[in-house]
Coordinates of C-alpha atoms in Angstrom, one line a residue:
Chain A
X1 CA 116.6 46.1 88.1
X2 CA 115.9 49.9 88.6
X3 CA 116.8 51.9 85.4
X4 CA 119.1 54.0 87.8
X5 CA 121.1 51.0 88.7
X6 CA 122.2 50.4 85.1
X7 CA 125.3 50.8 83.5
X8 CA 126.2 49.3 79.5
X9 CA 129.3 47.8 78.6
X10 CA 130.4 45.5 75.6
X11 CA 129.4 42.6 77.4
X12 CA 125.9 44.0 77.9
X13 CA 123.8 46.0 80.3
X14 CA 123.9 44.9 83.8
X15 CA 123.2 46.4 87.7
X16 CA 125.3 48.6 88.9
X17 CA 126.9 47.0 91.7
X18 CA 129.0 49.1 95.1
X19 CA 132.3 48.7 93.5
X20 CA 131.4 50.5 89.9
X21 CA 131.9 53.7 91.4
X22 CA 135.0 53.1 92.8
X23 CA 135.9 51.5 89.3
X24 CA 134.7 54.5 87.9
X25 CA 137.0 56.9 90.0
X26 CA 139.7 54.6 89.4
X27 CA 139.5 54.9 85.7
X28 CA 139.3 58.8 86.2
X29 CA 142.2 58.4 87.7
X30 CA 143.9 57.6 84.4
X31 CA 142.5 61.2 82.8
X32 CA 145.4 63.0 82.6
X33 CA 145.1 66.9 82.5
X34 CA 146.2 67.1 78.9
X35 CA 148.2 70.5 79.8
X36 CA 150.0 68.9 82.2
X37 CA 149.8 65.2 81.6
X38 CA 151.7 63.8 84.8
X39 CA 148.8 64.7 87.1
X40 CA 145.1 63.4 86.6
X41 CA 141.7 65.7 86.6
X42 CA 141.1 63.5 90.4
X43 CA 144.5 65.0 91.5
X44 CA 144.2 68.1 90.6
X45 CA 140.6 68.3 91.8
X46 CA 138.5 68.9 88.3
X47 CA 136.6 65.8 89.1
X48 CA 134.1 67.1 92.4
X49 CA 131.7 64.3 92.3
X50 CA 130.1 61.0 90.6
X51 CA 127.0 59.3 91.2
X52 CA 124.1 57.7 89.5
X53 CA 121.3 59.7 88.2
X54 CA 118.2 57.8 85.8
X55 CA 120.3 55.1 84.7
X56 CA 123.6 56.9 83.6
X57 CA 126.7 57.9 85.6
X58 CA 126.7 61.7 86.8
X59 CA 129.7 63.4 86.5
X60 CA 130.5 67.0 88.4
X61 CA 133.5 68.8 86.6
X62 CA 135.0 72.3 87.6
X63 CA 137.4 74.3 85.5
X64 CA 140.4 75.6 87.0
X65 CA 140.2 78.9 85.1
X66 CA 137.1 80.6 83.4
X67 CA 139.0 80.5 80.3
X68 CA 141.0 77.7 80.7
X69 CA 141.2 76.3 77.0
X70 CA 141.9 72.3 78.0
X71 CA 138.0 72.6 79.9
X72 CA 136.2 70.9 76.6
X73 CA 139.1 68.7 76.1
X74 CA 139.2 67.4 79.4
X75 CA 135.1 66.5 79.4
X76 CA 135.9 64.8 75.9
X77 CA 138.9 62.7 77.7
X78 CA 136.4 62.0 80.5
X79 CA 133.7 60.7 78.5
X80 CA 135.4 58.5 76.2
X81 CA 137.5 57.4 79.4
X82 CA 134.1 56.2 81.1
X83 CA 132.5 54.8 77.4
X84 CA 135.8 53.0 77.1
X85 CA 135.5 51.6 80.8
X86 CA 131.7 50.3 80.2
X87 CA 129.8 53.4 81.7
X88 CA 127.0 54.5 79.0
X89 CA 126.6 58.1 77.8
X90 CA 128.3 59.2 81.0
X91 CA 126.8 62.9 82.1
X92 CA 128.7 65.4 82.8
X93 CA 127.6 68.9 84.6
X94 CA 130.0 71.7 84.7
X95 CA 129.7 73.5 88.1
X96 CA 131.5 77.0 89.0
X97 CA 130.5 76.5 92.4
X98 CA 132.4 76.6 94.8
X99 CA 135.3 78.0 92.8
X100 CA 138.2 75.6 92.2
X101 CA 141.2 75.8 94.1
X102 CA 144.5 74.8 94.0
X103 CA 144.0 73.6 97.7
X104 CA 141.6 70.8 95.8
X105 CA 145.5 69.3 94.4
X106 CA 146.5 65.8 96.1
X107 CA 149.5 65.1 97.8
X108 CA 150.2 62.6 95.1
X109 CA 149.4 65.1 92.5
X110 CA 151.8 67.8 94.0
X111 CA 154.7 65.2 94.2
X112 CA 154.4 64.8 90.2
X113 CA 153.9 68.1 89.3
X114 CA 157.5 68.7 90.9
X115 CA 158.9 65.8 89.6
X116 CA 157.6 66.8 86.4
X117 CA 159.5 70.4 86.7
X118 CA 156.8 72.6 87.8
X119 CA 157.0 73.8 91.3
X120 CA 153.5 72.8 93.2
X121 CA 151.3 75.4 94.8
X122 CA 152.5 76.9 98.5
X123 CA 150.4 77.2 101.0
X124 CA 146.3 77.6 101.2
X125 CA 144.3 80.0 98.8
X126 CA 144.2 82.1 101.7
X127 CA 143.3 85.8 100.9
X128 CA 146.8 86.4 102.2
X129 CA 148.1 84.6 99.7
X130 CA 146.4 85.6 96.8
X131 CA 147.2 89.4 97.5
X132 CA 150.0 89.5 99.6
X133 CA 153.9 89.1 98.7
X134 CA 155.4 86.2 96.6
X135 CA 155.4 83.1 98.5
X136 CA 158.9 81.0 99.1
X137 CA 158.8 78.8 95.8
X138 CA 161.7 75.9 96.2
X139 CA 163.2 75.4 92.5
X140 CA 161.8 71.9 90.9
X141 CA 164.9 70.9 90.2
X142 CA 167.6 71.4 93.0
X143 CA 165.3 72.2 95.7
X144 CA 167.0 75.7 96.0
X145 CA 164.6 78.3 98.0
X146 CA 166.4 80.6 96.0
X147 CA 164.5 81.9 93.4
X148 CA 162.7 84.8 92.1
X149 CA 159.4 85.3 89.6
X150 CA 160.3 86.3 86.0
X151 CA 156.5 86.7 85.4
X152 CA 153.1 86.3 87.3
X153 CA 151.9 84.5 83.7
X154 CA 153.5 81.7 82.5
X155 CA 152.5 79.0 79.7
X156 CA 149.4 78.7 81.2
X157 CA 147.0 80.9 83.1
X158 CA 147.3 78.5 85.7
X159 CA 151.1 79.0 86.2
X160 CA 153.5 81.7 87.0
X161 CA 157.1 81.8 85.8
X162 CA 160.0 81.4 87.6
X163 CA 164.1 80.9 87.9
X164 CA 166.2 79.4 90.3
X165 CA 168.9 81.7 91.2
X166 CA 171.2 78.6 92.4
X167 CA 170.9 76.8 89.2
X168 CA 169.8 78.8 86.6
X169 CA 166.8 77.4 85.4
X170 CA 163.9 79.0 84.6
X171 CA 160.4 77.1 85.3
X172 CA 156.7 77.1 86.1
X173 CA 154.9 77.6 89.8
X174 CA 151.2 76.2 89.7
X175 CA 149.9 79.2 91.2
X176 CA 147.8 79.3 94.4
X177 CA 144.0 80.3 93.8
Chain B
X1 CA 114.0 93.2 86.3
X2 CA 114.8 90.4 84.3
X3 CA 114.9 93.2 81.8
X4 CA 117.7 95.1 83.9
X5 CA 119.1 91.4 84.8
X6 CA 120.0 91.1 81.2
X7 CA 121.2 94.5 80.3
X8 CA 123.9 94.0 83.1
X9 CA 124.9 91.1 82.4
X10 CA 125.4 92.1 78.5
X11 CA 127.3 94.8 79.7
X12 CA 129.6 92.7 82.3
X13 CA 130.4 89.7 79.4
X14 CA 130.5 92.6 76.6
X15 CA 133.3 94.3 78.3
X16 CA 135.4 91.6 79.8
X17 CA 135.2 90.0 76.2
X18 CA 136.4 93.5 74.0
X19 CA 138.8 93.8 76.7
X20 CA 140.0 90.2 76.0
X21 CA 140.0 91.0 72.1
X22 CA 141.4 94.2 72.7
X23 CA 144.8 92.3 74.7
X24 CA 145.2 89.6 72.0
X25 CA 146.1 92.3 69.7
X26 CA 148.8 92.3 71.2
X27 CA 149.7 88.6 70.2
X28 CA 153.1 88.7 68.6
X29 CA 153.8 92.1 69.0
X30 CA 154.4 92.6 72.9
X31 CA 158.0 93.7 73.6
X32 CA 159.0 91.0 75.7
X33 CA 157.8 86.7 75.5
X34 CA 156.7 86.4 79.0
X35 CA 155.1 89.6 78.7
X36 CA 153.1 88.2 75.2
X37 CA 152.4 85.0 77.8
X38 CA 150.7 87.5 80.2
X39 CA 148.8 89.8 78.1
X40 CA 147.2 86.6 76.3
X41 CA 146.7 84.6 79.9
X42 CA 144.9 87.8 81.4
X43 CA 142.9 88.1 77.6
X44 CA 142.0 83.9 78.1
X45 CA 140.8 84.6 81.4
X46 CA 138.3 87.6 80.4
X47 CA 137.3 85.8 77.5
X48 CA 136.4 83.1 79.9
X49 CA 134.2 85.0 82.2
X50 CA 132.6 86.8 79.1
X51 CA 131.3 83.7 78.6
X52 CA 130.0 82.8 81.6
X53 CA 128.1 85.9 81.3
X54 CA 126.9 85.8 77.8
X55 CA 125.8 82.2 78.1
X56 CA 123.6 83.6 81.3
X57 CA 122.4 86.6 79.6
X58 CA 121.6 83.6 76.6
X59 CA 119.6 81.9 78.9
X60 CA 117.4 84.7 79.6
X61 CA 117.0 86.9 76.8
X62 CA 115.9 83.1 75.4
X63 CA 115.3 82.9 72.0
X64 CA 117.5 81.0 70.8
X65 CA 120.5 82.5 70.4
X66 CA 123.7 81.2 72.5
X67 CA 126.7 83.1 73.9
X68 CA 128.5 82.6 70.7
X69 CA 125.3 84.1 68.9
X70 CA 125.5 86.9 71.2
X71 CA 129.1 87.7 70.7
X72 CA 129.7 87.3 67.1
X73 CA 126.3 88.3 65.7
X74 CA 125.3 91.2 67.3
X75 CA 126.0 94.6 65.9
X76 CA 127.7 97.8 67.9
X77 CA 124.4 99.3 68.5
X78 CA 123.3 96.8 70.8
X79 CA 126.8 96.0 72.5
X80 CA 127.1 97.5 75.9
X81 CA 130.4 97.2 76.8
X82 CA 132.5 100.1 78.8
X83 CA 133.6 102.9 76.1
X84 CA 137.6 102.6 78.5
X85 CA 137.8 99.3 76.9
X86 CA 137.3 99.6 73.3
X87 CA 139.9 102.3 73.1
X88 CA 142.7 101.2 71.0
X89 CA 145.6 99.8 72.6
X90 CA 147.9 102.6 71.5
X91 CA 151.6 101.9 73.2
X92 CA 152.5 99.9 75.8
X93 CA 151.6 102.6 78.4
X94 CA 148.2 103.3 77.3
X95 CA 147.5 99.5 77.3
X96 CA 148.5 99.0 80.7
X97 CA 147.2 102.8 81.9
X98 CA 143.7 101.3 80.5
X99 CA 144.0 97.6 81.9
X100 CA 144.8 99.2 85.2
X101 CA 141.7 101.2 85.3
X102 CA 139.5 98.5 84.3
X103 CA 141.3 95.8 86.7
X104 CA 141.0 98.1 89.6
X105 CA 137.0 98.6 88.2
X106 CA 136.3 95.3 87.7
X107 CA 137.6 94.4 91.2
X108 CA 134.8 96.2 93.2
X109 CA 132.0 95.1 90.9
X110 CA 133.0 91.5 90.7
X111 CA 133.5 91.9 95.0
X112 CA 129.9 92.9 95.3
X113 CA 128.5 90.4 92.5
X114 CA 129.9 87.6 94.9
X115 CA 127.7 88.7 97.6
X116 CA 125.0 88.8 95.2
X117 CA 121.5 86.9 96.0
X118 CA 121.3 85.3 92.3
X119 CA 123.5 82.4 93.2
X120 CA 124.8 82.2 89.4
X121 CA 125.7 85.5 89.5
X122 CA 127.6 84.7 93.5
X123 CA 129.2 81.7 91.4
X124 CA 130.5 83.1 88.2
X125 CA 131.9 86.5 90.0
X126 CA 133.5 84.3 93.0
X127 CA 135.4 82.3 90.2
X128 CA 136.4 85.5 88.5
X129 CA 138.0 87.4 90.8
X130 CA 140.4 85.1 91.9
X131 CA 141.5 85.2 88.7
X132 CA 141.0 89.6 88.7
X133 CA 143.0 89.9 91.4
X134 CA 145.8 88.6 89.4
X135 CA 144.9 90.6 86.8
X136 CA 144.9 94.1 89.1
X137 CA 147.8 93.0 91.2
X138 CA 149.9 92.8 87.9
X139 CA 148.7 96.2 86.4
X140 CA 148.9 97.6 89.4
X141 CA 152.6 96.8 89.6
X142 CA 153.0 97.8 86.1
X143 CA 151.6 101.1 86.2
X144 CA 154.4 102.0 89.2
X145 CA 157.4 100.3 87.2
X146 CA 156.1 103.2 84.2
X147 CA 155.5 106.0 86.7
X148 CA 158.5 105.7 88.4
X149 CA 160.8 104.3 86.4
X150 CA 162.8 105.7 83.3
X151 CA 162.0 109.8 81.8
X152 CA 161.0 108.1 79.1
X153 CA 158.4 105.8 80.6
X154 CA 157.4 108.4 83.0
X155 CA 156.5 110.9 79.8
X156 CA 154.9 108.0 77.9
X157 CA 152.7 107.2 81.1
X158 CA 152.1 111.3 81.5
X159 CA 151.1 111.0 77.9
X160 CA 148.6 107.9 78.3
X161 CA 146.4 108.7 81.1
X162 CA 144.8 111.8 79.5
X163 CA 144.1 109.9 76.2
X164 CA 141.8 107.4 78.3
X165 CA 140.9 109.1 81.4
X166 CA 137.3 110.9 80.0
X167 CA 136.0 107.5 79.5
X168 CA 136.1 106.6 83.0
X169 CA 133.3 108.9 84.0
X170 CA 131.6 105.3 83.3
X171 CA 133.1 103.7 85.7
X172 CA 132.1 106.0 88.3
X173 CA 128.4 106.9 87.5
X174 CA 125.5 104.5 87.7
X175 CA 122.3 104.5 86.0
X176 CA 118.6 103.2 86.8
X177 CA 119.5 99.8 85.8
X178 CA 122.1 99.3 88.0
X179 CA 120.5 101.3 90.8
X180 CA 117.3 99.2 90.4
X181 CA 119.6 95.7 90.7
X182 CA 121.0 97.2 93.6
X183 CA 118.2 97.6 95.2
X184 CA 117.4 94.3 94.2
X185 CA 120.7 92.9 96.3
X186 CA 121.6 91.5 92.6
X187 CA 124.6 93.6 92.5
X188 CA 127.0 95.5 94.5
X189 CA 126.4 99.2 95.7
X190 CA 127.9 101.1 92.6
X191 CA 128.5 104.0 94.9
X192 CA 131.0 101.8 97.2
X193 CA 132.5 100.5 93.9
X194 CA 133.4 104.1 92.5
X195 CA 134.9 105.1 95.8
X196 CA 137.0 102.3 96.1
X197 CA 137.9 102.4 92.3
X198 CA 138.8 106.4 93.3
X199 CA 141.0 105.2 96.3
X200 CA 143.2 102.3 94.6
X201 CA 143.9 104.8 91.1
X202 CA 144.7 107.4 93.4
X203 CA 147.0 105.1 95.8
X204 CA 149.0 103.3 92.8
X205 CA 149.0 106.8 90.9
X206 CA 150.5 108.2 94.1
X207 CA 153.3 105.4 94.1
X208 CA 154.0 105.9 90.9
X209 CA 154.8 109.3 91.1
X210 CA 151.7 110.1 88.5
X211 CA 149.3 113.1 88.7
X212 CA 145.5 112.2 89.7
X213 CA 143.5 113.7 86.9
X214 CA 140.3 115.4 88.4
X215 CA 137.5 112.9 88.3
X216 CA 135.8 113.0 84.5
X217 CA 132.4 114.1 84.5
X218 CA 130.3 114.0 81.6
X219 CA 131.4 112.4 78.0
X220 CA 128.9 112.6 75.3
X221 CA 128.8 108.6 74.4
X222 CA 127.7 106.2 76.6
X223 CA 128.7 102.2 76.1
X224 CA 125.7 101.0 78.5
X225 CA 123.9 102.8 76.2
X226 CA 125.1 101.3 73.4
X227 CA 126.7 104.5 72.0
X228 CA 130.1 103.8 71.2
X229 CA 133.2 105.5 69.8
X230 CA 134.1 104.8 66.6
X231 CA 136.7 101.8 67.3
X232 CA 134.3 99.4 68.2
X233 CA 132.9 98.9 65.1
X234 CA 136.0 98.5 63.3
X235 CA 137.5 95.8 66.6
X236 CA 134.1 94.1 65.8
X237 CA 134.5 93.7 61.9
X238 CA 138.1 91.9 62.8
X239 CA 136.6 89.9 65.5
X240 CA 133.4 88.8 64.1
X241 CA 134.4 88.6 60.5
X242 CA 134.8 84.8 60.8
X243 CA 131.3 83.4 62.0
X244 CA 129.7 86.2 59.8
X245 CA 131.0 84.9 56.5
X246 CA 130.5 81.4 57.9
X247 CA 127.9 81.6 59.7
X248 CA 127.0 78.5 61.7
X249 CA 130.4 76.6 60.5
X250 CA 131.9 74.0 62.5
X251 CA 135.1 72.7 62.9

């Protein structure tokens, strides 16, 4: 048994076997962002990578923002997520590159961010996008195309805020970066 | 170099981090909620890549001090942050009138710093100006709806530009160091970066119906220097006054 192949959990140390990283993604998949706790850090892309490096499970994280306040919290969640699980003194590496981008989102993840009331990201981080005009944002609620943005900040630096002209209400877009 | 490597990058984290203080004055006082939201999101996200550059800087300056060290223990002598952005934020016109200028700044240089060859450097600028261009596309936007909108706003904006303007002869004039990191394909050409700063103030000035000062030329303090006006020392005293009666508190 290679000290690269071991993992602890409170039944005792044993070799890592194929499915434990699986197992470990799945149980990532359980982190919810704790700003927006509908989608998980695998959906919206925080998570870029796990493997096993001398004996402990490597984790790559990325922050959405450079000053995104939840970054610390999130590692916390993900450590004691993986302690909890059976992974030992899980690593974790923060890694600004390549930049995160909302592109990174799941389909699954997008789905619950509008079911949760915030509109999900349009289109690719294309430069185009970034500088150009406001994309079409459909209201979370009725679907309505017609809206317009109240404010390019809005409770987060991640969002932007928005109302729906059909029925009045106001909410957030997940802004495309 | 690693000399010059260090002095830039204290400048870069120094003034995206007073700048950041400098917005989150404005926290419970800004005349409208989402604009509050805004001015603190675009402060989070300076503070943020201050960071990233302090804890770089930390790394090499190495010994022993961290990025928090380097922030909230270091006196104004040896900040080196832009003179534009310790100015005080005055009225709503003057803060924007100054975020504009820096935005539209800070655009260019972190454009070059992605191309840089220190990959860190690439990685940290890359990140930052997605969130920048946020930042510049919103004070850009802001600076028109002053110009060209109300008397009022239009004499407020008339009245702001000349109360900051002399401090952007720094943003337009390079030194050794920077020359030297240049040369050293570590940082963008500063030349380009003062042209294209000239180009977009004089575009969205233009648009907003504002007169183009004549470039500044010479101002007797120098913030890469570490020679600052007299409101740093007094931003710093708020801002540091925590960890320096405390020092090395947790929470």
């Amino acid at each position: 048994m290679r000290p690269g192949e071991l993992i602890g959990s409170d039944r005792g140390a044993r070799a890592a076997q194929p499915g434990d990283l699986r197992q470990a993604w799945a149980v990532l998949e359980q982190v919810m962002d704790p700003e927006v706790p509908v989608v998980s850090v695998v959906d919206l892309g925080i998570v870029r990578d796990l493997d096993w490096q001398a004996g402990h499970l490597h984790v790559v994280v990325t922050p959405t923002y450079s000053g995104c306040p939840a970054t610390e919290v999130i590692e916390d969640d993900i450590r004691q997520a993986l302690e909890q699980a059976g992974f030992a003194a899980p690593k974790l590496e923060r890694k600004l590159t390549p930049a995160w981008t909302t592109d990174w989102i799941t389909d699954s993840g997008r789905e619950r961010l509008r079911a949760y009331g915030i509109a999900p990201p349009e289109g690719s981080s294309s430069k185009r996008s970034l500088l150009g005009e406001s994309p079409l944002v459909c209201c979370p609620q009725c679907g309505s195309a017609h809206t317009e943005l109240l404010s390019q900040f809005g409770s987060t630096a991640c969002k932007a805020l928005y109302r729906c002209c059909d029925c009045r209400e106001p909410f957030d877009y997940f802004k495309c970066i | 170099m690693n000399n010059d490597l260090i002095q830039y990058l204290l400048r870069l984290g120094d003034s995206a981090l007073i700048q950041g203080q400098r917005l989150c004055e404005w926290c419970g006082h800004a005349p409208a909620l989402e604009e509050e939201l805004a001015l603190m999101n675009v402060g989070l996200d300076l503070v943020g890549q201050a960071r990233n550059w302090l804890e770089y800087a930390a790394e090499l300056i190495n010994d022993g001090r961290d990025a928090d060290h380097l922030a909230f223990r270091r006196d104004e002598r040896s900040y080196r942050n832009l003179l534009l952005v310790e100015q005080p934020n005055g009225d709503f016109a003057v803060t924007m009138t100054k975020q504009f200028l820096y935005d539209a700044w800070h655009f260019q240089v972190l454009h070059g710093l992605s191309q840089s060859s220190d990959e860190r450097i690439a990685g940290i600028a890359a990140k930052g100006l997605k969130e920048v261009t946020y930042h510049l596309r919103r004070s850009s936007e802001w600076i028109e709806r002053l110009g060209d909108g109300t008397e009022e706003s239009h004499q407020r904006m008339l009245a702001a530009i000349p109360q900051v303007w002399r401090f952007t002869v720094e943003l337009v004039n390079s030194d050794e160091v920077e020359q030297r990191l240049h040369q050293a394909g570590i940082i963008g050409n500063p030349a380009e970066v003062a042209v294209a700063w000239q180009s977009k103030v004089a575009d969205i000035f233009a648009s907003a119906t504002l007169p183009v000062p004549a470039p500044a030329s010479h101002f007797y303090l120098s913030g890469r220097q570490g020679l600052h006006s007299e409101h740093l020392g007094l931003l710093l005293a708020e801002m540091q006054y925590l960890p320096r009666a405390y020092p090395d508190a947790t929470w």
